[in-house]
CSV table of C-alpha atoms in Angstrom, one decimal:
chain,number,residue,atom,x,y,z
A,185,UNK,CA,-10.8,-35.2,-57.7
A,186,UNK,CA,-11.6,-35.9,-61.3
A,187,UNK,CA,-15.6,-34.5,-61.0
A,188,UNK,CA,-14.0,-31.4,-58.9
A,189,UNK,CA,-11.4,-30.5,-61.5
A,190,UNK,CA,-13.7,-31.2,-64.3
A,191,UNK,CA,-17.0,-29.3,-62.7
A,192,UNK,CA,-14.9,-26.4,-61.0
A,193,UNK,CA,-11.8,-25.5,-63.0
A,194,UNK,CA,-13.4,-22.9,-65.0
A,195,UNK,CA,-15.0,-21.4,-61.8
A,196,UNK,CA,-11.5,-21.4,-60.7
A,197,UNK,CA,-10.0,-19.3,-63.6
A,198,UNK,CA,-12.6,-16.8,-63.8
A,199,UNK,CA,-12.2,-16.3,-60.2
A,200,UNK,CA,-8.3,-15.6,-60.3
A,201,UNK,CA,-8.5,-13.3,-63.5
A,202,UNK,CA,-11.3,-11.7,-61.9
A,203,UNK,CA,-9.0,-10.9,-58.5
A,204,UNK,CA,-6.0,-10.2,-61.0
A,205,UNK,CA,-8.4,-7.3,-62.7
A,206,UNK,CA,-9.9,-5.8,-59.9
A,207,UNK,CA,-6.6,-5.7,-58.0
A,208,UNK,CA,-5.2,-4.2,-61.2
A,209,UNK,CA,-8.6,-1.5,-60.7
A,210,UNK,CA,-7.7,-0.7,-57.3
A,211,UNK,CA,-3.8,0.5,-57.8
A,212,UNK,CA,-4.8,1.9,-60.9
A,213,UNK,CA,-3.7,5.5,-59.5
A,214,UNK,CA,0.0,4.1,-58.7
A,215,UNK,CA,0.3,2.9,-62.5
A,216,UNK,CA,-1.6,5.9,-63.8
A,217,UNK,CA,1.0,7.8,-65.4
A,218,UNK,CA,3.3,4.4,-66.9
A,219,UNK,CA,2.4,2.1,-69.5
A,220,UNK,CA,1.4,-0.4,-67.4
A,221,UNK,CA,-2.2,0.8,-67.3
A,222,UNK,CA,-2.8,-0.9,-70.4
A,223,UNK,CA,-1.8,-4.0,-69.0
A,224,UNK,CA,-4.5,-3.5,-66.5
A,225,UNK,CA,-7.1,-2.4,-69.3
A,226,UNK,CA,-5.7,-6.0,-70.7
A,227,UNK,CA,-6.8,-8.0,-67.6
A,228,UNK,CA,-10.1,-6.5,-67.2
A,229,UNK,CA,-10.2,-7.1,-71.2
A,230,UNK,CA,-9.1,-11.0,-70.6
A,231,UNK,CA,-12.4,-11.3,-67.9
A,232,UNK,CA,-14.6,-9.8,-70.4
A,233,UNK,CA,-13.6,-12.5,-73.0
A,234,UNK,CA,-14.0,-15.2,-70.6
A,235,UNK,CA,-17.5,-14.3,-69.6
A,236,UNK,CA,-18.6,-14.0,-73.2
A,237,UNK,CA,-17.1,-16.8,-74.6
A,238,UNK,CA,-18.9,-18.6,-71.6
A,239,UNK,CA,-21.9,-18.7,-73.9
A,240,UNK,CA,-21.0,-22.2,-75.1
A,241,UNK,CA,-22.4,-23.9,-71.4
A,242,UNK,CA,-25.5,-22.1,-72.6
A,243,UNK,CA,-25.8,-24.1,-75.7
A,244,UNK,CA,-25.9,-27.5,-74.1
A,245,UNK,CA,-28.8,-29.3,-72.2
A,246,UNK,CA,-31.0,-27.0,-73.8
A,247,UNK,CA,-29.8,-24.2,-72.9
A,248,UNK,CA,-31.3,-19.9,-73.7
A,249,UNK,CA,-28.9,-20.5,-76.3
A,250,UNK,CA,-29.4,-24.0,-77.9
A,251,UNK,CA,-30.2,-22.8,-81.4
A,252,UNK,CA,-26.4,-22.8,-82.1
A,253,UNK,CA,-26.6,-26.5,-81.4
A,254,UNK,CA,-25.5,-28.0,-84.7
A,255,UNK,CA,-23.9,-24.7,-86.0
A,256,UNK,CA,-20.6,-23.8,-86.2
A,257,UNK,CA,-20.8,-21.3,-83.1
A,258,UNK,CA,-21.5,-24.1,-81.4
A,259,UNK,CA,-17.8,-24.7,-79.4
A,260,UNK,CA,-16.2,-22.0,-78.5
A,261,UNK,CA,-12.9,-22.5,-80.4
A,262,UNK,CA,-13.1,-19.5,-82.5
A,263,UNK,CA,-13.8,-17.0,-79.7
A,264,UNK,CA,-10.9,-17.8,-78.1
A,265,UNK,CA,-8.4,-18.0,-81.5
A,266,UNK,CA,-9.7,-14.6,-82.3
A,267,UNK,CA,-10.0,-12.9,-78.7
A,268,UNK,CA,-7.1,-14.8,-76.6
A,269,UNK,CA,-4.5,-16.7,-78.8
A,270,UNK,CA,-4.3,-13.6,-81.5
A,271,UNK,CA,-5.8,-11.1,-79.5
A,272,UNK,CA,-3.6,-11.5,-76.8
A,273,UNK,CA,-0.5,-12.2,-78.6
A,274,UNK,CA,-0.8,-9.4,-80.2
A,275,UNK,CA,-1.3,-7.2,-77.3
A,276,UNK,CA,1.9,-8.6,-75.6
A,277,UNK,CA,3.9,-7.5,-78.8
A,278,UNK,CA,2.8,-4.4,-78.9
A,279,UNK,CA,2.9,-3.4,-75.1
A,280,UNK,CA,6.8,-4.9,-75.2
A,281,UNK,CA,7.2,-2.2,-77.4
A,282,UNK,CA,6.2,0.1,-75.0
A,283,UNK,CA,8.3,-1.0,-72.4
A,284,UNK,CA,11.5,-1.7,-74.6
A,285,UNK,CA,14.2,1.3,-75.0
A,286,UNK,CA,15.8,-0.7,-78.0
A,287,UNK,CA,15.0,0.2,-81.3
A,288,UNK,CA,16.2,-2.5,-82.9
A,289,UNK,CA,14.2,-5.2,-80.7
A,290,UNK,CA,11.4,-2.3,-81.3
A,291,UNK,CA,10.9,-2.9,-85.1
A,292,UNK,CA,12.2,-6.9,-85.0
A,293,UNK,CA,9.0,-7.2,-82.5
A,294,UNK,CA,6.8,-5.6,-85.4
A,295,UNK,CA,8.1,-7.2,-88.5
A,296,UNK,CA,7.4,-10.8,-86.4
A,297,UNK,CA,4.0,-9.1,-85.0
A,298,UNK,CA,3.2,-8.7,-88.7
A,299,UNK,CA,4.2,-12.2,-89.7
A,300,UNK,CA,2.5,-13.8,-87.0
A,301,UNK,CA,-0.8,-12.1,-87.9
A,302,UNK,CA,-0.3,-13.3,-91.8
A,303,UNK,CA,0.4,-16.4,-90.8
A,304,UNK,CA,-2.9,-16.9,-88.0
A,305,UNK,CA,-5.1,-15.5,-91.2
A,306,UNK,CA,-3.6,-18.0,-93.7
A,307,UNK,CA,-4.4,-20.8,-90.9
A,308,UNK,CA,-7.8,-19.7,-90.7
A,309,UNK,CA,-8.8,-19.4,-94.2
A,310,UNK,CA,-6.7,-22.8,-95.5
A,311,UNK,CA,-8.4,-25.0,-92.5
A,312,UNK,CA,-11.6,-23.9,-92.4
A,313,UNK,CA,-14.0,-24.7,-91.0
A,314,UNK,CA,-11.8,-26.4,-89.1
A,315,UNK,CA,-11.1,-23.1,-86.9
A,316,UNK,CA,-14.2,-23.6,-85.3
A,317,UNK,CA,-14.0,-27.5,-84.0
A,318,UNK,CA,-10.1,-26.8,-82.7
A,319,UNK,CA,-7.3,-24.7,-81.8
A,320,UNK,CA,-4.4,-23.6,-84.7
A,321,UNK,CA,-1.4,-25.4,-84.2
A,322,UNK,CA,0.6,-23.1,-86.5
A,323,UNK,CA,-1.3,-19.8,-84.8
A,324,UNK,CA,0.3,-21.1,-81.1
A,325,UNK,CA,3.6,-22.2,-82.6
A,326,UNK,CA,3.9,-18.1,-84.4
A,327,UNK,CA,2.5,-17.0,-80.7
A,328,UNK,CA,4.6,-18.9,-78.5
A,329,UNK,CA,7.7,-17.5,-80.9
A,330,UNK,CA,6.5,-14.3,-81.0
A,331,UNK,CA,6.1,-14.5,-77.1
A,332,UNK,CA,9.8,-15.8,-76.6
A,333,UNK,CA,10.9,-12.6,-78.4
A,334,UNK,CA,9.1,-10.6,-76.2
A,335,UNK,CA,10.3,-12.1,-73.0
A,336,UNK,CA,14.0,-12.2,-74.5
A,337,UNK,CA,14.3,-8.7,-75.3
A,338,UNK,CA,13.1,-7.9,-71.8
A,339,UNK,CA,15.3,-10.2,-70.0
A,340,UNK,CA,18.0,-8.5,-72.3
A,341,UNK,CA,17.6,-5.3,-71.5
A,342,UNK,CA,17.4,-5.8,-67.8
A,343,UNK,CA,20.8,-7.9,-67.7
A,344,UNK,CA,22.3,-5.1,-69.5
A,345,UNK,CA,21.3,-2.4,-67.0
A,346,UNK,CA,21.4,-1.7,-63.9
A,347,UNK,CA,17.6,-2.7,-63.6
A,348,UNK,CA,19.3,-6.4,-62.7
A,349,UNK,CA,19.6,-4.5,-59.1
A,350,UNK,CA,16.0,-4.1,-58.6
A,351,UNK,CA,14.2,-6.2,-61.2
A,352,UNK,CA,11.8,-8.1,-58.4
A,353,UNK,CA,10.3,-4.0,-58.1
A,354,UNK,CA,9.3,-4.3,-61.7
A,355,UNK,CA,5.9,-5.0,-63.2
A,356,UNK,CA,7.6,-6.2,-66.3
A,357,UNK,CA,9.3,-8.9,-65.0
A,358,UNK,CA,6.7,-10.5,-63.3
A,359,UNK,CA,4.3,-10.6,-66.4
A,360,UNK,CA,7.3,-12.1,-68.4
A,361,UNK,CA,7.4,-15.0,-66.2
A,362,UNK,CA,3.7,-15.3,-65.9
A,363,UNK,CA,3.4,-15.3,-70.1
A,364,UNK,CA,6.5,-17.4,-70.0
A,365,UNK,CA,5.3,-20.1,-68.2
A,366,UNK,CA,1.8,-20.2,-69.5
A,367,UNK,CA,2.7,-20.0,-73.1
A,368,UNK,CA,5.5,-22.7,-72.5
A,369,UNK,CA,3.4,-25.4,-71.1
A,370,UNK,CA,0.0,-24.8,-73.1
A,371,UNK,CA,1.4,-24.7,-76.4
A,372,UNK,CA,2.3,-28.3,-76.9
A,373,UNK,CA,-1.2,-29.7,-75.6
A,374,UNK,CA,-3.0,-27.9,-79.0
A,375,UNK,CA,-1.1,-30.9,-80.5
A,376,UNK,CA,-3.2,-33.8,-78.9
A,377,UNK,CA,-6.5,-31.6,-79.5
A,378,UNK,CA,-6.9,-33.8,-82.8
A,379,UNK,CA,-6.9,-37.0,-80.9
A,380,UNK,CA,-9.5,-35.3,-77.8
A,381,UNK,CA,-12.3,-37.8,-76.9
A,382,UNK,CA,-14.7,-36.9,-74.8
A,383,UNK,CA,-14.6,-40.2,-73.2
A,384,UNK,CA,-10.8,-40.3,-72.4
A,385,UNK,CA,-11.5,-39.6,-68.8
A,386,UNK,CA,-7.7,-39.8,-68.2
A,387,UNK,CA,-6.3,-37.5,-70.9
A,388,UNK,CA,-9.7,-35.1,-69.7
A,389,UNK,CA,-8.0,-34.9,-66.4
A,390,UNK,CA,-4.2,-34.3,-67.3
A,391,UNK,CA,-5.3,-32.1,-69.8
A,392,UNK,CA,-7.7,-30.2,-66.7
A,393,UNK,CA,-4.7,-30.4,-64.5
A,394,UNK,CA,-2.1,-28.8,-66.5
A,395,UNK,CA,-4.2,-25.8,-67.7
A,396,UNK,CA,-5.4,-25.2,-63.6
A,397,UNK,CA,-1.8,-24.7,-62.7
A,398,UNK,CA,-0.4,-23.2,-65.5
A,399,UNK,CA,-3.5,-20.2,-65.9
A,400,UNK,CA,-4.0,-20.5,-61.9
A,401,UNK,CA,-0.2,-19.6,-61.7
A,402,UNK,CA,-0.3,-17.1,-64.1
A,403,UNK,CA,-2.8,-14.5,-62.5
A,404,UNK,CA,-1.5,-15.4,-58.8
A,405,UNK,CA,1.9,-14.1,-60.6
A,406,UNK,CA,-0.3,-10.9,-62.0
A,407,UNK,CA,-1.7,-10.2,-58.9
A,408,UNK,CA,1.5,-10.5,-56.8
A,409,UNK,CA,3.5,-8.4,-59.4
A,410,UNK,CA,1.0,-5.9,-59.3
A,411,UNK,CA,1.0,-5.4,-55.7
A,412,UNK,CA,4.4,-5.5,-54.9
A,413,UNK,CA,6.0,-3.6,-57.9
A,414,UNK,CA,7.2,0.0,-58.0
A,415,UNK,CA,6.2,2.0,-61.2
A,416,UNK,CA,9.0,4.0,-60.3
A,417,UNK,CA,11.4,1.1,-61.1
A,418,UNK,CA,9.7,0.1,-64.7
């Protein structure tokens, strides 16, 4: 169970987000003309990222790329800050301001949008070079906040309308819960990333584990939400 988790799990995400995106590809035309296009753009955006930052296998057991071997390119930490923790969060905050109709959760999502990018550039320039070695804690604190605002002001806005009647129909709501849920159980494990040892089989495998069902869950959500939501109702 341990070797398949360990050898497979990555194999396992790629495969999902790469379902998620090409579902998202094939009822492009039924999201067309609402702004959950760019959410599709997003997923195909997230494989792209994956694939890339991939290059990190290549560096090991001399590897096409095992001149980074000893460099600070060597893990993959950075990629992933830049591309998936910021890069990400920020797209979620900005895309919630596409799909809010308040104005007040509108600029309160861009005055903490702002702050979360000061304070992920202040992390990375007062730790480095630590940026490269491990994840931020303070940069998936800021995200996980700035997520939570997103998903309230959503959850909000449908309890206060009549969008509570047919909320299962909306695209919205089932990348709230997907973000949610991913966002909610990742977040504390950056906190153990100082005490990671490559020969703590047994933290290796929780750690395996919990990431598998939390990103497995989250494009199985995507996928779903994209098939069985009605632009119409967004």
């Amino acid at each position: 169970m341990f070797d398949f988790i360990y050898k497979y799990s990555t194999s396992i995400y790629l495969t999902l987000e790469i379902i998620a995106a090409v579902t998202g590809i094939v009822l492009f035309n039924k999201y067309r003309h609402t702004s959950a296009k760019y959410f599709i753009y997003f997923l195909v955006y997230i494989v792209a990222i994956v694939v890339i930052g991939k290059y990190s296998y290549y560096v090991r057991d001399d590897g096409f790329l095992n001149f980074l071997e000893g460099t600070l390119l060597e893990k993959n930490y950075w990629w992933f800050t830049i591309f998936w923790s910021i890069g990400g969060t920020v797209f979620f905050a900005w895309y919630f301001q596409k799909i809010l109709n308040s104005k007040i959760s509108k600029r309160i999502l861009k005055i903490s949008l702002v702050m979360f990018l000061i304070i992920s550039v202040l992390e990375i320039v007062f730790t480095f070079p630590k940026f490269f070695n491990t994840s931020l804690p303070f940069n998936k604190i800021a995200s996980l906040m700035l997520i939570l605002q997103c998903v309230f002001y959503y959850f909000l806005e449908i309890l206060k309308s009549d969008k509570i009647l047919y909320f299962y129909k909306s695209l919205g709501f089932y990348i709230c819960c997907s973000i949610l849920l991913l966002w909610l159980i990742q977040t504390p494990l950056v906190f153990f990333e100082h005490y990671f040892n490559i020969n703590d089989k047994d933290y290796i495998f929780l750690r395996n584990v919990i990431n598998l069902i939390a990103i497995s869950s989250m494009y199985i959500i995507y996928t779903v939400g994209l098939i069985v939501s009605n632009p119409d109702y967004d």
